[in-house]
CSV table of N, CA, C and O in Angstrom, one decimal:
chain,number,residue,atom,x,y,z
A,27,MET,N,17.0,-3.8,-39.6
A,27,MET,CA,15.7,-4.1,-40.1
A,27,MET,C,14.7,-3.2,-39.5
A,27,MET,O,14.7,-2.9,-38.3
A,28,ARG,N,13.8,-2.7,-40.3
A,28,ARG,CA,12.7,-1.8,-39.8
A,28,ARG,C,11.7,-2.6,-39.0
A,28,ARG,O,11.4,-3.8,-39.4
A,29,PRO,N,11.1,-2.1,-38.0
A,29,PRO,CA,10.1,-2.8,-37.2
A,29,PRO,C,8.9,-3.3,-38.0
A,29,PRO,O,8.4,-4.4,-37.8
A,30,SER,N,8.5,-2.6,-39.0
A,30,SER,CA,7.4,-3.0,-39.9
A,30,SER,C,7.8,-4.3,-40.7
A,30,SER,O,7.0,-5.1,-40.9
A,31,GLU,N,9.1,-4.4,-41.0
A,31,GLU,CA,9.6,-5.6,-41.7
A,31,GLU,C,9.6,-6.8,-40.8
A,31,GLU,O,9.2,-7.9,-41.2
A,32,VAL,N,10.0,-6.6,-39.5
A,32,VAL,CA,10.0,-7.6,-38.5
A,32,VAL,C,8.6,-8.1,-38.4
A,32,VAL,O,8.3,-9.3,-38.4
A,33,LEU,N,7.6,-7.2,-38.3
A,33,LEU,CA,6.2,-7.6,-38.1
A,33,LEU,C,5.7,-8.3,-39.3
A,33,LEU,O,5.0,-9.4,-39.2
A,34,SER,N,6.0,-7.9,-40.5
A,34,SER,CA,5.6,-8.6,-41.7
A,34,SER,C,6.1,-10.0,-41.8
A,34,SER,O,5.4,-10.9,-42.2
A,35,GLN,N,7.4,-10.2,-41.5
A,35,GLN,CA,8.1,-11.5,-41.6
A,35,GLN,C,7.6,-12.5,-40.6
A,35,GLN,O,7.7,-13.7,-40.8
A,36,HIS,N,7.2,-12.0,-39.4
A,36,HIS,CA,6.9,-12.9,-38.3
A,36,HIS,C,5.5,-12.7,-37.8
A,36,HIS,O,5.2,-13.1,-36.6
A,37,ARG,N,4.6,-12.3,-38.6
A,37,ARG,CA,3.2,-12.0,-38.1
A,37,ARG,C,2.6,-13.3,-37.6
A,37,ARG,O,1.9,-13.3,-36.5
A,38,ASP,N,2.7,-14.4,-38.2
A,38,ASP,CA,2.1,-15.7,-37.8
A,38,ASP,C,2.7,-16.1,-36.4
A,38,ASP,O,2.0,-16.6,-35.5
A,39,ALA,N,4.0,-16.0,-36.3
A,39,ALA,CA,4.7,-16.4,-35.1
A,39,ALA,C,4.3,-15.5,-33.9
A,39,ALA,O,4.1,-15.9,-32.8
A,40,ILE,N,4.1,-14.2,-34.2
A,40,ILE,CA,3.6,-13.3,-33.2
A,40,ILE,C,2.2,-13.7,-32.7
A,40,ILE,O,2.0,-13.7,-31.5
A,41,ARG,N,1.4,-14.0,-33.6
A,41,ARG,CA,0.0,-14.4,-33.3
A,41,ARG,C,0.0,-15.7,-32.5
A,41,ARG,O,-0.8,-15.8,-31.5
A,42,GLN,N,0.8,-16.7,-32.8
A,42,GLN,CA,0.9,-17.9,-32.1
A,42,GLN,C,1.4,-17.7,-30.7
A,42,GLN,O,0.9,-18.2,-29.7
A,43,ALA,N,2.5,-16.9,-30.6
A,43,ALA,CA,3.0,-16.6,-29.2
A,43,ALA,C,2.0,-15.8,-28.4
A,43,ALA,O,1.9,-16.1,-27.2
A,44,ALA,N,1.3,-14.9,-29.0
A,44,ALA,CA,0.3,-14.1,-28.3
A,44,ALA,C,-0.8,-15.1,-27.7
A,44,ALA,O,-1.2,-15.0,-26.5
A,45,ALA,N,-1.2,-16.0,-28.5
A,45,ALA,CA,-2.2,-17.0,-28.0
A,45,ALA,C,-1.7,-17.8,-26.9
A,45,ALA,O,-2.4,-18.1,-25.9
A,46,HIS,N,-0.4,-18.2,-27.0
A,46,HIS,CA,0.2,-19.0,-25.9
A,46,HIS,C,0.3,-18.3,-24.6
A,46,HIS,O,0.1,-18.9,-23.5
A,47,TYR,N,0.6,-17.0,-24.7
A,47,TYR,CA,0.8,-16.2,-23.5
A,47,TYR,C,-0.5,-15.4,-23.1
A,47,TYR,O,-0.4,-14.4,-22.4
A,48,ARG,N,-1.6,-15.8,-23.5
A,48,ARG,CA,-2.9,-15.3,-23.1
A,48,ARG,C,-3.2,-13.8,-23.4
A,48,ARG,O,-3.7,-13.1,-22.5
A,49,VAL,N,-2.8,-13.4,-24.5
A,49,VAL,CA,-3.2,-12.1,-25.0
A,49,VAL,C,-3.8,-12.2,-26.4
A,49,VAL,O,-3.5,-13.2,-27.1
A,50,THR,N,-4.6,-11.3,-26.8
A,50,THR,CA,-5.2,-11.3,-28.1
A,50,THR,C,-4.9,-10.0,-28.9
A,50,THR,O,-4.5,-9.0,-28.3
A,51,ASN,N,-5.2,-10.0,-30.1
A,51,ASN,CA,-5.2,-8.9,-31.0
A,51,ASN,C,-3.9,-8.1,-30.9
A,51,ASN,O,-3.9,-6.9,-30.7
A,52,PRO,N,-2.7,-8.7,-31.2
A,52,PRO,CA,-1.5,-7.9,-31.2
A,52,PRO,C,-1.5,-7.0,-32.4
A,52,PRO,O,-1.7,-7.4,-33.5
A,53,SER,N,-1.4,-5.7,-32.2
A,53,SER,CA,-1.5,-4.7,-33.2
A,53,SER,C,-0.3,-3.8,-33.1
A,53,SER,O,0.2,-3.4,-32.0
A,54,GLU,N,0.2,-3.4,-34.3
A,54,GLU,CA,1.3,-2.4,-34.3
A,54,GLU,C,0.8,-1.1,-33.8
A,54,GLU,O,-0.3,-0.7,-34.0
A,55,LEU,N,1.8,-0.3,-33.3
A,55,LEU,CA,1.5,1.0,-32.7
A,55,LEU,C,2.7,1.8,-33.0
A,55,LEU,O,3.8,1.3,-33.2
A,56,GLY,N,2.6,3.1,-32.9
A,56,GLY,CA,3.7,4.0,-33.0
A,56,GLY,C,4.2,4.2,-34.5
A,56,GLY,O,3.4,4.2,-35.4
A,57,SER,N,5.5,4.3,-34.6
A,57,SER,CA,6.1,4.7,-35.9
A,57,SER,C,5.8,3.6,-37.0
A,57,SER,O,5.6,3.9,-38.1
A,58,ALA,N,5.8,2.3,-36.6
A,58,ALA,CA,5.5,1.3,-37.6
A,58,ALA,C,4.1,1.4,-38.1
A,58,ALA,O,3.8,1.2,-39.3
A,59,TRP,N,3.1,1.8,-37.3
A,59,TRP,CA,1.7,1.9,-37.7
A,59,TRP,C,1.6,3.1,-38.6
A,59,TRP,O,0.8,3.1,-39.6
A,60,HIS,N,2.3,4.2,-38.3
A,60,HIS,CA,2.2,5.4,-39.1
A,60,HIS,C,3.1,5.4,-40.3
A,60,HIS,O,3.0,6.3,-41.1
A,61,GLY,N,3.9,4.3,-40.5
A,61,GLY,CA,4.8,4.2,-41.7
A,61,GLY,C,6.0,5.1,-41.6
A,61,GLY,O,6.6,5.4,-42.6
A,62,HIS,N,6.4,5.5,-40.4
A,62,HIS,CA,7.6,6.3,-40.2
A,62,HIS,C,8.7,5.6,-39.5
A,62,HIS,O,9.7,6.2,-39.0
A,63,ASP,N,8.6,4.3,-39.5
A,63,ASP,CA,9.7,3.5,-38.8
A,63,ASP,C,10.9,3.5,-39.6
A,63,ASP,O,10.9,3.5,-40.8
A,64,VAL,N,12.0,3.4,-38.9
A,64,VAL,CA,13.4,3.3,-39.6
A,64,VAL,C,14.1,2.2,-38.9
A,64,VAL,O,13.8,1.8,-37.8
A,65,GLU,N,15.2,1.8,-39.5
A,65,GLU,CA,16.0,0.7,-38.9
A,65,GLU,C,16.5,1.1,-37.6
A,65,GLU,O,16.9,2.3,-37.3
A,66,GLY,N,16.4,0.2,-36.6
A,66,GLY,CA,16.9,0.5,-35.3
A,66,GLY,C,15.8,1.0,-34.3
A,66,GLY,O,16.1,1.1,-33.1
A,67,ARG,N,14.7,1.3,-34.8
A,67,ARG,CA,13.6,1.7,-33.9
A,67,ARG,C,12.9,0.5,-33.3
A,67,ARG,O,13.1,-0.7,-33.8
A,68,ASP,N,12.2,0.7,-32.2
A,68,ASP,CA,11.5,-0.5,-31.5
A,68,ASP,C,10.2,-0.7,-32.2
A,68,ASP,O,9.7,0.1,-32.9
A,69,LEU,N,9.7,-1.9,-31.9
A,69,LEU,CA,8.4,-2.3,-32.4
A,69,LEU,C,7.4,-2.3,-31.2
A,69,LEU,O,7.6,-3.1,-30.3
A,70,ASP,N,6.5,-1.4,-31.2
A,70,ASP,CA,5.5,-1.3,-30.2
A,70,ASP,C,4.2,-2.1,-30.6
A,70,ASP,O,3.7,-1.9,-31.7
A,71,LEU,N,3.8,-3.0,-29.7
A,71,LEU,CA,2.6,-3.8,-30.0
A,71,LEU,C,1.6,-3.5,-28.9
A,71,LEU,O,1.9,-3.4,-27.7
A,72,LEU,N,0.4,-3.3,-29.3
A,72,LEU,CA,-0.8,-3.1,-28.4
A,72,LEU,C,-1.4,-4.5,-28.3
A,72,LEU,O,-1.7,-5.2,-29.3
A,73,VAL,N,-1.6,-5.0,-27.1
A,73,VAL,CA,-2.2,-6.3,-26.9
A,73,VAL,C,-3.4,-6.2,-26.0
A,73,VAL,O,-3.5,-5.3,-25.1
A,74,ASN,N,-4.3,-7.2,-26.1
A,74,ASN,CA,-5.5,-7.3,-25.2
A,74,ASN,C,-5.3,-8.5,-24.3
A,74,ASN,O,-5.4,-9.6,-24.7
A,75,PRO,N,-4.9,-8.2,-23.0
A,75,PRO,CA,-4.8,-9.4,-22.1
A,75,PRO,C,-6.1,-10.0,-21.8
A,75,PRO,O,-7.1,-9.4,-21.6
A,76,LEU,N,-6.1,-11.4,-21.8
A,76,LEU,CA,-7.3,-12.1,-21.4
A,76,LEU,C,-7.4,-12.1,-19.9
A,76,LEU,O,-6.4,-11.9,-19.2
A,77,PRO,N,-8.6,-12.3,-19.3
A,77,PRO,CA,-8.7,-12.4,-17.9
A,77,PRO,C,-7.8,-13.4,-17.3
A,77,PRO,O,-7.6,-14.5,-17.9
A,78,GLY,N,-7.0,-13.1,-16.3
A,78,GLY,CA,-6.1,-14.0,-15.7
A,78,GLY,C,-4.7,-13.8,-16.2
A,78,GLY,O,-3.7,-14.5,-15.7
A,79,THR,N,-4.5,-13.0,-17.3
A,79,THR,CA,-3.1,-12.8,-17.8
A,79,THR,C,-2.3,-12.0,-16.7
A,79,THR,O,-2.8,-11.1,-16.0
A,80,THR,N,-1.1,-12.5,-16.5
A,80,THR,CA,-0.2,-11.9,-15.5
A,80,THR,C,1.0,-11.2,-16.2
A,80,THR,O,1.2,-11.3,-17.4
A,81,LEU,N,1.7,-10.5,-15.4
A,81,LEU,CA,2.9,-9.8,-15.9
A,81,LEU,C,3.9,-10.9,-16.4
A,81,LEU,O,4.7,-10.7,-17.3
A,82,PHE,N,3.9,-12.1,-15.8
A,82,PHE,CA,4.7,-13.2,-16.2
A,82,PHE,C,4.4,-13.6,-17.6
A,82,PHE,O,5.3,-13.9,-18.4
A,83,ASP,N,3.1,-13.6,-18.0
A,83,ASP,CA,2.7,-13.9,-19.3
A,83,ASP,C,3.2,-12.8,-20.3
A,83,ASP,O,3.8,-13.2,-21.4
A,84,LEU,N,3.1,-11.6,-20.0
A,84,LEU,CA,3.7,-10.5,-20.8
A,84,LEU,C,5.2,-10.6,-21.0
A,84,LEU,O,5.7,-10.4,-22.1
A,85,CYS,N,5.9,-10.9,-19.9
A,85,CYS,CA,7.3,-11.1,-20.0
A,85,CYS,C,7.7,-12.3,-20.8
A,85,CYS,O,8.6,-12.3,-21.6
A,86,GLY,N,6.9,-13.4,-20.7
A,86,GLY,CA,7.1,-14.6,-21.5
A,86,GLY,C,6.9,-14.3,-23.0
A,86,GLY,O,7.7,-14.8,-23.8
A,87,LEU,N,5.9,-13.5,-23.3
A,87,LEU,CA,5.7,-13.1,-24.7
A,87,LEU,C,6.8,-12.3,-25.2
A,87,LEU,O,7.3,-12.6,-26.3
A,88,GLN,N,7.3,-11.4,-24.5
A,88,GLN,CA,8.4,-10.6,-24.9
A,88,GLN,C,9.7,-11.5,-25.1
A,88,GLN,O,10.4,-11.4,-26.1
A,89,ASP,N,10.0,-12.3,-24.2
A,89,ASP,CA,11.1,-13.2,-24.3
A,89,ASP,C,11.0,-14.2,-25.5
A,89,ASP,O,11.9,-14.5,-26.2
A,90,ALA,N,9.7,-14.6,-25.8
A,90,ALA,CA,9.5,-15.5,-26.9
A,90,ALA,C,9.7,-14.8,-28.3
A,90,ALA,O,10.2,-15.4,-29.2
A,91,LEU,N,9.5,-13.5,-28.3
A,91,LEU,CA,9.5,-12.8,-29.6
A,91,LEU,C,10.9,-12.1,-29.8
A,91,LEU,O,11.2,-11.8,-31.0
A,92,LEU,N,11.6,-11.8,-28.8
A,92,LEU,CA,12.9,-11.0,-28.9
A,92,LEU,C,13.8,-11.7,-29.9
A,92,LEU,O,14.5,-11.0,-30.7
A,93,PRO,N,14.1,-13.0,-29.8
A,93,PRO,CA,15.0,-13.6,-30.8
A,93,PRO,C,14.6,-13.4,-32.3
A,93,PRO,O,15.5,-13.2,-33.1
A,94,ARG,N,13.3,-13.3,-32.5
A,94,ARG,CA,12.9,-13.1,-33.9
A,94,ARG,C,13.1,-11.6,-34.3
A,94,ARG,O,13.3,-11.3,-35.5
A,95,ALA,N,13.1,-10.7,-33.4
A,95,ALA,CA,13.2,-9.3,-33.7
A,95,ALA,C,14.6,-8.7,-33.7
A,95,ALA,O,14.8,-7.6,-34.0
A,96,HIS,N,15.5,-9.5,-33.2
A,96,HIS,CA,16.9,-9.0,-33.0
A,96,HIS,C,17.4,-8.3,-34.2
A,96,HIS,O,17.3,-8.9,-35.3
A,97,PRO,N,17.9,-7.1,-34.2
A,97,PRO,CA,18.1,-6.3,-33.0
A,97,PRO,C,17.0,-5.3,-32.6
A,97,PRO,O,17.1,-4.5,-31.7
A,98,THR,N,15.9,-5.5,-33.2
A,98,THR,CA,14.7,-4.6,-32.9
A,98,THR,C,14.2,-5.0,-31.6
A,98,THR,O,14.0,-6.1,-31.2
A,99,GLN,N,13.9,-4.0,-30.7
A,99,GLN,CA,13.3,-4.2,-29.4
A,99,GLN,C,11.8,-4.2,-29.6
A,99,GLN,O,11.2,-3.5,-30.4
A,100,ILE,N,11.1,-4.9,-28.7
A,100,ILE,CA,9.7,-5.0,-28.7
A,100,ILE,C,9.1,-4.5,-27.4
A,100,ILE,O,9.6,-4.9,-26.3
A,101,GLY,N,8.2,-3.6,-27.5
A,101,GLY,CA,7.5,-3.1,-26.3
A,101,GLY,C,6.0,-3.4,-26.4
A,101,GLY,O,5.5,-3.5,-27.4
A,102,TYR,N,5.4,-3.6,-25.2
A,102,TYR,CA,4.0,-4.0,-25.2
A,102,TYR,C,3.2,-3.0,-24.3
A,102,TYR,O,3.6,-2.5,-23.3
A,103,ILE,N,2.0,-2.7,-24.8
A,103,ILE,CA,1.1,-1.9,-24.1
A,103,ILE,C,-0.2,-2.7,-23.9
A,103,ILE,O,-1.0,-2.8,-24.9
A,104,PRO,N,-0.5,-3.2,-22.7
A,104,PRO,CA,-1.7,-3.9,-22.5
A,104,PRO,C,-2.9,-2.9,-22.5
A,104,PRO,O,-2.8,-1.8,-22.0
A,105,THR,N,-4.0,-3.3,-23.2
A,105,THR,CA,-5.1,-2.3,-23.3
A,105,THR,C,-6.0,-2.3,-22.1
A,105,THR,O,-6.7,-1.3,-21.8
A,106,HIS,N,-6.0,-3.4,-21.3
A,106,HIS,CA,-6.9,-3.4,-20.1
A,106,HIS,C,-6.1,-3.8,-18.9
A,106,HIS,O,-5.9,-4.9,-18.5
A,107,LEU,N,-5.5,-2.8,-18.3
A,107,LEU,CA,-4.6,-3.1,-17.1
A,107,LEU,C,-5.3,-3.7,-16.0
A,107,LEU,O,-4.7,-4.3,-15.1
A,108,GLY,N,-6.7,-3.5,-15.9
A,108,GLY,CA,-7.4,-4.1,-14.8
A,108,GLY,C,-7.4,-5.6,-14.8
A,108,GLY,O,-7.6,-6.2,-13.7
A,109,TYR,N,-7.1,-6.2,-15.9
A,109,TYR,CA,-7.0,-7.7,-15.9
A,109,TYR,C,-5.7,-8.2,-15.2
A,109,TYR,O,-5.6,-9.3,-14.9
A,110,LEU,N,-4.7,-7.3,-15.1
A,110,LEU,CA,-3.4,-7.8,-14.6
A,110,LEU,C,-3.5,-7.7,-13.1
A,110,LEU,O,-3.3,-6.6,-12.5
A,111,ALA,N,-3.8,-8.8,-12.4
A,111,ALA,CA,-3.9,-8.8,-11.0
A,111,ALA,C,-2.8,-9.7,-10.3
A,111,ALA,O,-2.4,-10.6,-10.9
């Protein structure tokens, strides 16, 4: 399955998981955003961590979403690394 298809099918679940793990605005990045994604590529998401978000939150988010994306891998890029203390 292409990463953009994973995103389309699970958009609501991704938003709910993002809210649970204290990040906002999950946005596609990379090949899925440019429309060049192919089956087997990873899905890169850009997220905005809220104040107090930890690496445990980001790992929890990834763990929560991986079963939905299998076999697509998901990577995260926090936009404000200063929040991660």
